[in-house]
Coordinates of C-alpha atoms in Angstrom, one line a residue:
M28 CA 13.4 15.9 17.5
N29 CA 14.2 16.5 14.0
R30 CA 16.8 14.1 12.6
T31 CA 17.9 13.7 9.0
P32 CA 19.3 10.2 8.6
T33 CA 22.6 10.1 6.7
I34 CA 22.6 6.3 5.8
H35 CA 19.4 4.8 4.5
L36 CA 19.0 1.2 5.7
P37 CA 16.4 -1.1 3.9
P38 CA 14.4 -3.4 6.5
V39 CA 16.2 -6.6 5.2
P40 CA 17.7 -9.1 7.4
G41 CA 21.3 -8.4 8.5
A42 CA 21.4 -4.9 7.1
V43 CA 22.5 -3.3 10.3
I44 CA 25.3 -5.8 11.1
A45 CA 26.5 -5.5 7.7
A46 CA 26.6 -1.7 7.8
M47 CA 28.1 -1.7 11.3
D48 CA 30.8 -3.8 10.3
T49 CA 32.0 -1.4 7.5
A50 CA 31.2 1.9 9.0
D51 CA 33.8 4.4 10.3
D52 CA 31.5 5.0 13.3
P53 CA 29.0 2.5 14.2
C54 CA 26.9 4.9 16.1
D55 CA 26.0 6.4 12.6
V56 CA 24.5 3.1 11.6
V57 CA 22.9 2.5 14.8
E58 CA 21.3 6.1 15.1
D59 CA 19.9 5.8 11.5
A60 CA 18.5 2.3 12.2
M61 CA 16.9 3.4 15.4
P62 CA 13.3 4.0 14.1
A63 CA 13.2 0.4 12.8
L64 CA 14.4 -1.1 16.2
V65 CA 11.6 1.0 18.1
I66 CA 8.9 -0.1 16.0
G67 CA 10.0 -3.7 15.8
D68 CA 11.0 -4.1 12.2
L69 CA 14.3 -5.5 12.5
D70 CA 15.2 -9.2 12.5
Q71 CA 16.5 -10.9 15.6
P72 CA 20.4 -10.7 14.8
D73 CA 20.1 -7.2 13.8
Q74 CA 18.1 -6.3 17.1
S75 CA 20.7 -8.1 19.2
A76 CA 23.6 -6.2 17.5
M77 CA 22.0 -2.8 18.1
S78 CA 21.0 -3.8 21.7
A79 CA 24.6 -4.8 22.5
H80 CA 25.9 -1.6 20.9
I81 CA 23.3 0.5 22.8
A82 CA 24.2 -1.1 26.3
A83 CA 27.8 0.1 25.8
C84 CA 27.0 3.5 24.4
N85 CA 25.5 6.3 26.3
S86 CA 24.9 8.6 23.3
C87 CA 22.8 5.8 21.3
R88 CA 20.9 5.0 24.6
E89 CA 19.8 8.4 24.8
V90 CA 18.7 8.3 20.9
Q91 CA 16.9 5.2 21.7
Q92 CA 15.0 6.9 24.5
D93 CA 14.2 10.0 22.2
W94 CA 12.7 7.8 19.7
E95 CA 10.7 5.6 22.2
R96 CA 9.2 9.1 23.6
E97 CA 8.5 10.3 20.2
L98 CA 6.8 7.3 18.9
S99 CA 4.7 7.0 22.3
S100 CA 3.6 10.7 22.0
P101 CA 0.0 11.3 21.9
A102 CA 0.6 13.7 18.9
P103 CA -0.6 12.4 15.6
P104 CA 1.9 9.9 14.4
D105 CA 2.0 11.4 10.7
E106 CA 2.9 14.6 12.1
A107 CA 5.7 13.4 14.5
A108 CA 8.1 10.7 14.1
L109 CA 6.7 8.1 11.6
P110 CA 7.4 10.3 8.6
E111 CA 11.2 10.2 9.7
A112 CA 10.9 6.4 10.2
A113 CA 9.5 5.8 6.8
A114 CA 12.3 7.8 5.1
A115 CA 15.0 6.0 7.4
L116 CA 13.5 2.6 6.3
G117 CA 13.5 3.7 2.6
L118 CA 9.7 3.6 2.5
R119 CA 7.0 5.8 0.9
R120 CA 4.8 7.5 3.3
G121 CA 1.1 7.0 3.2
H122 CA -2.1 7.9 5.1
Y123 CA -5.2 5.8 5.7
G124 CA -8.8 6.1 6.6
F125 CA -12.1 4.2 6.4
M126 CA -15.4 4.4 4.6
D127 CA -18.8 2.8 4.6
S128 CA -20.2 1.5 1.2
P129 CA -22.7 -0.6 -0.4
V130 CA -20.0 -3.2 -0.5
G131 CA -19.1 -3.2 3.0
D132 CA -16.4 -1.2 4.8
L133 CA -13.4 0.0 3.0
L134 CA -9.8 0.9 3.9
L135 CA -8.4 3.7 1.8
V136 CA -4.8 4.4 1.5
V137 CA -3.1 7.5 -0.3
T138 CA 0.5 8.8 -0.7
D139 CA 1.7 12.0 -1.9
F140 CA 1.3 10.6 -5.5
G141 CA -2.3 9.4 -5.3
I142 CA -4.5 6.4 -4.1
C143 CA -2.4 3.3 -3.5
D144 CA -4.9 1.0 -1.9
V145 CA -8.6 0.2 -1.6
S146 CA -9.2 -3.0 0.5
Y147 CA -12.5 -4.7 1.1
L148 CA -12.5 -5.4 4.8
I149 CA -15.4 -7.8 4.4
N150 CA -12.8 -10.2 3.2
H151 CA -9.4 -8.7 4.2
D152 CA -7.6 -8.3 7.7
R153 CA -6.4 -4.8 8.0
E154 CA -3.3 -5.8 9.7
D155 CA -2.7 -8.1 6.8
R156 CA -3.3 -5.3 4.2
F157 CA -0.8 -3.0 6.2
G158 CA 1.8 -5.8 6.0
E159 CA 1.1 -6.0 2.2
L160 CA 1.6 -2.1 1.8
E161 CA 5.0 -2.4 3.7
G162 CA 5.8 -5.2 1.2
R163 CA 5.2 -2.7 -1.4
G164 CA 7.5 -0.1 0.2
I165 CA 4.6 1.9 1.7
L166 CA 4.2 2.9 5.6
A167 CA 0.8 4.2 6.3
T168 CA -0.4 6.0 9.5
E169 CA -4.1 7.1 10.0
R170 CA -5.3 10.3 8.7
A171 CA -8.7 10.6 7.7
A172 CA -8.5 14.0 6.2
S173 CA -5.9 12.9 3.6
V174 CA -8.6 10.4 2.1
A175 CA -11.5 12.8 2.1
G176 CA -11.1 13.5 -1.6
V177 CA -11.1 9.8 -2.5
K178 CA -13.9 8.9 -0.3
D179 CA -16.1 11.9 -1.8
E180 CA -15.5 10.5 -5.2
L181 CA -16.5 6.9 -4.3
V182 CA -19.6 7.9 -2.6
E183 CA -20.6 9.6 -5.7
Y184 CA -19.8 6.4 -7.8
F185 CA -21.8 4.2 -5.5
G186 CA -24.7 6.6 -5.5
G187 CA -24.8 6.6 -9.4
Q188 CA -23.7 10.2 -9.6
R189 CA -19.8 9.5 -11.1
N190 CA -18.9 7.5 -14.1
A191 CA -15.1 8.3 -13.8
F192 CA -12.6 9.0 -11.1
S193 CA -10.2 11.9 -11.2
V194 CA -8.1 11.0 -8.3
P195 CA -4.4 10.1 -9.1
V196 CA -3.5 6.5 -8.8
D197 CA -0.2 5.4 -7.4
L198 CA 1.0 1.9 -8.4
Y199 CA 4.1 2.2 -6.4
G200 CA 5.6 -1.2 -5.7
V201 CA 3.8 -3.4 -8.0
T202 CA 5.6 -5.5 -10.7
P203 CA 6.0 -4.1 -14.1
F204 CA 3.8 -6.7 -15.6
T205 CA 1.0 -5.9 -13.1
R206 CA 1.5 -2.2 -13.6
G207 CA 0.8 -2.6 -17.3
V208 CA -2.2 -5.0 -16.7
L209 CA -3.7 -2.0 -14.2
E210 CA -2.8 0.5 -16.8
A211 CA -4.7 -1.1 -19.6
T212 CA -7.7 -2.1 -17.1
S213 CA -8.1 1.7 -16.2
D214 CA -8.8 2.6 -19.9
V215 CA -11.9 0.5 -19.8
P216 CA -14.8 2.9 -19.8
F217 CA -17.8 2.9 -17.1
G218 CA -20.5 0.3 -18.0
N219 CA -18.3 -1.6 -20.5
L220 CA -16.5 -5.0 -20.3
R221 CA -13.5 -6.4 -21.6
T222 CA -12.0 -10.0 -21.5
Y223 CA -8.9 -11.2 -19.9
R224 CA -7.7 -12.1 -23.4
S225 CA -8.5 -8.5 -24.6
V226 CA -6.5 -7.1 -21.8
A227 CA -3.6 -9.5 -22.5
A228 CA -3.7 -8.1 -26.1
A229 CA -3.7 -4.6 -25.0
I230 CA -0.4 -5.0 -23.3
G231 CA 1.1 -6.8 -26.2
N232 CA 1.0 -10.3 -24.9
P233 CA -2.3 -11.9 -26.2
R234 CA -1.5 -15.5 -25.0
A235 CA -1.1 -14.2 -21.1
S236 CA -4.8 -14.1 -20.4
R237 CA -4.2 -16.2 -17.3
A238 CA -1.5 -14.1 -16.0
V239 CA -3.6 -11.1 -16.6
G240 CA -6.2 -12.7 -14.3
N241 CA -3.7 -13.4 -11.7
A242 CA -2.5 -9.7 -11.8
L243 CA -6.0 -8.4 -11.6
G244 CA -6.5 -10.8 -8.5
R245 CA -3.8 -8.8 -7.1
N246 CA -5.3 -5.2 -7.9
P247 CA -4.7 -3.0 -4.9
I248 CA -7.0 -0.3 -6.0
P249 CA -10.2 -2.1 -7.0
V250 CA -13.1 0.1 -8.0
I251 CA -10.9 2.9 -9.2
V252 CA -8.7 0.6 -11.2
P253 CA -11.9 -1.1 -12.4
C254 CA -11.0 -4.8 -12.5
H255 CA -14.8 -5.5 -12.3
R256 CA -15.2 -4.8 -15.8
V257 CA -12.9 -7.6 -17.0
V258 CA -14.7 -10.9 -17.7
R259 CA -14.1 -14.3 -19.1
S260 CA -14.1 -15.1 -22.8
D261 CA -17.2 -17.1 -22.6
G262 CA -19.1 -14.0 -21.1
S263 CA -19.3 -15.2 -17.5
M264 CA -18.1 -12.9 -14.8
G265 CA -15.0 -14.8 -13.5
W266 CA -13.2 -14.2 -10.2
Y267 CA -13.1 -11.1 -8.3
T268 CA -10.6 -9.9 -5.5
G269 CA -13.7 -8.8 -3.4
G270 CA -16.0 -11.8 -4.3
V271 CA -18.4 -12.4 -7.1
A272 CA -21.2 -10.7 -5.3
I273 CA -19.2 -7.5 -5.0
K274 CA -18.4 -7.6 -8.6
R275 CA -22.0 -8.1 -9.5
T276 CA -23.0 -5.2 -7.3
L277 CA -20.3 -2.8 -9.0
L278 CA -21.6 -4.0 -12.6
T279 CA -25.2 -3.2 -11.6
I280 CA -24.1 0.2 -10.6
E281 CA -22.9 0.7 -14.0
G282 CA -25.9 -0.7 -15.8
V283 CA -24.4 -4.2 -16.8
T284 CA -26.5 -7.1 -15.6
F285 CA -25.5 -10.8 -15.6
M286 CA -28.1 -13.6 -15.1

């Protein structure tokens, strides 16, 4: 099934109903929103409106059956329907895989533009992370081969054989302030430290050290965007998204020792 949606509906409450009310042909709206219905990404009023239409429309009922067969197919979902579903929902497509590391299992997510998520599964539920990714506008499907390059560089880093990453970073879906903080943090070299205050100064807002700390706490790409190299002004480590023990481990890899 090769469909090119003509109307792009974001997964927001009431989007289907509003579009159906103004469309010349409600079938166009229903067919375009069908992937969202099938994967359960519509609110209840939109689901009800679509179900009522489908019950009275043989053509749309066939489209629904096509999508249900496609999405339940044993073919890898990233090669089948989900790319179309991502496009129909206005989401960026991503692929994910997993790796073991000295700091526990990691979830890695990449898009066509770069690495967009590194999650410590020791303290993050993977389903919650996928929900947060969708909140950033990214729909990910499993494809281990897509994260192989990132995994190789992380293995080298954890093994003390790499002090800089060459993989591109995709900060899609983060706020402009957070983007500025993460870009400034990316400039902190291997084995060096900066304070939250100095990062705030680097983005032109020296009084925003607390906001910088909050933004780094939401860093979606730890290790590669090295928020572990940012510490408090008194020289103490400060908080870290993966926990203080992981922050200490990463700094030890880089030759930085805290008492």
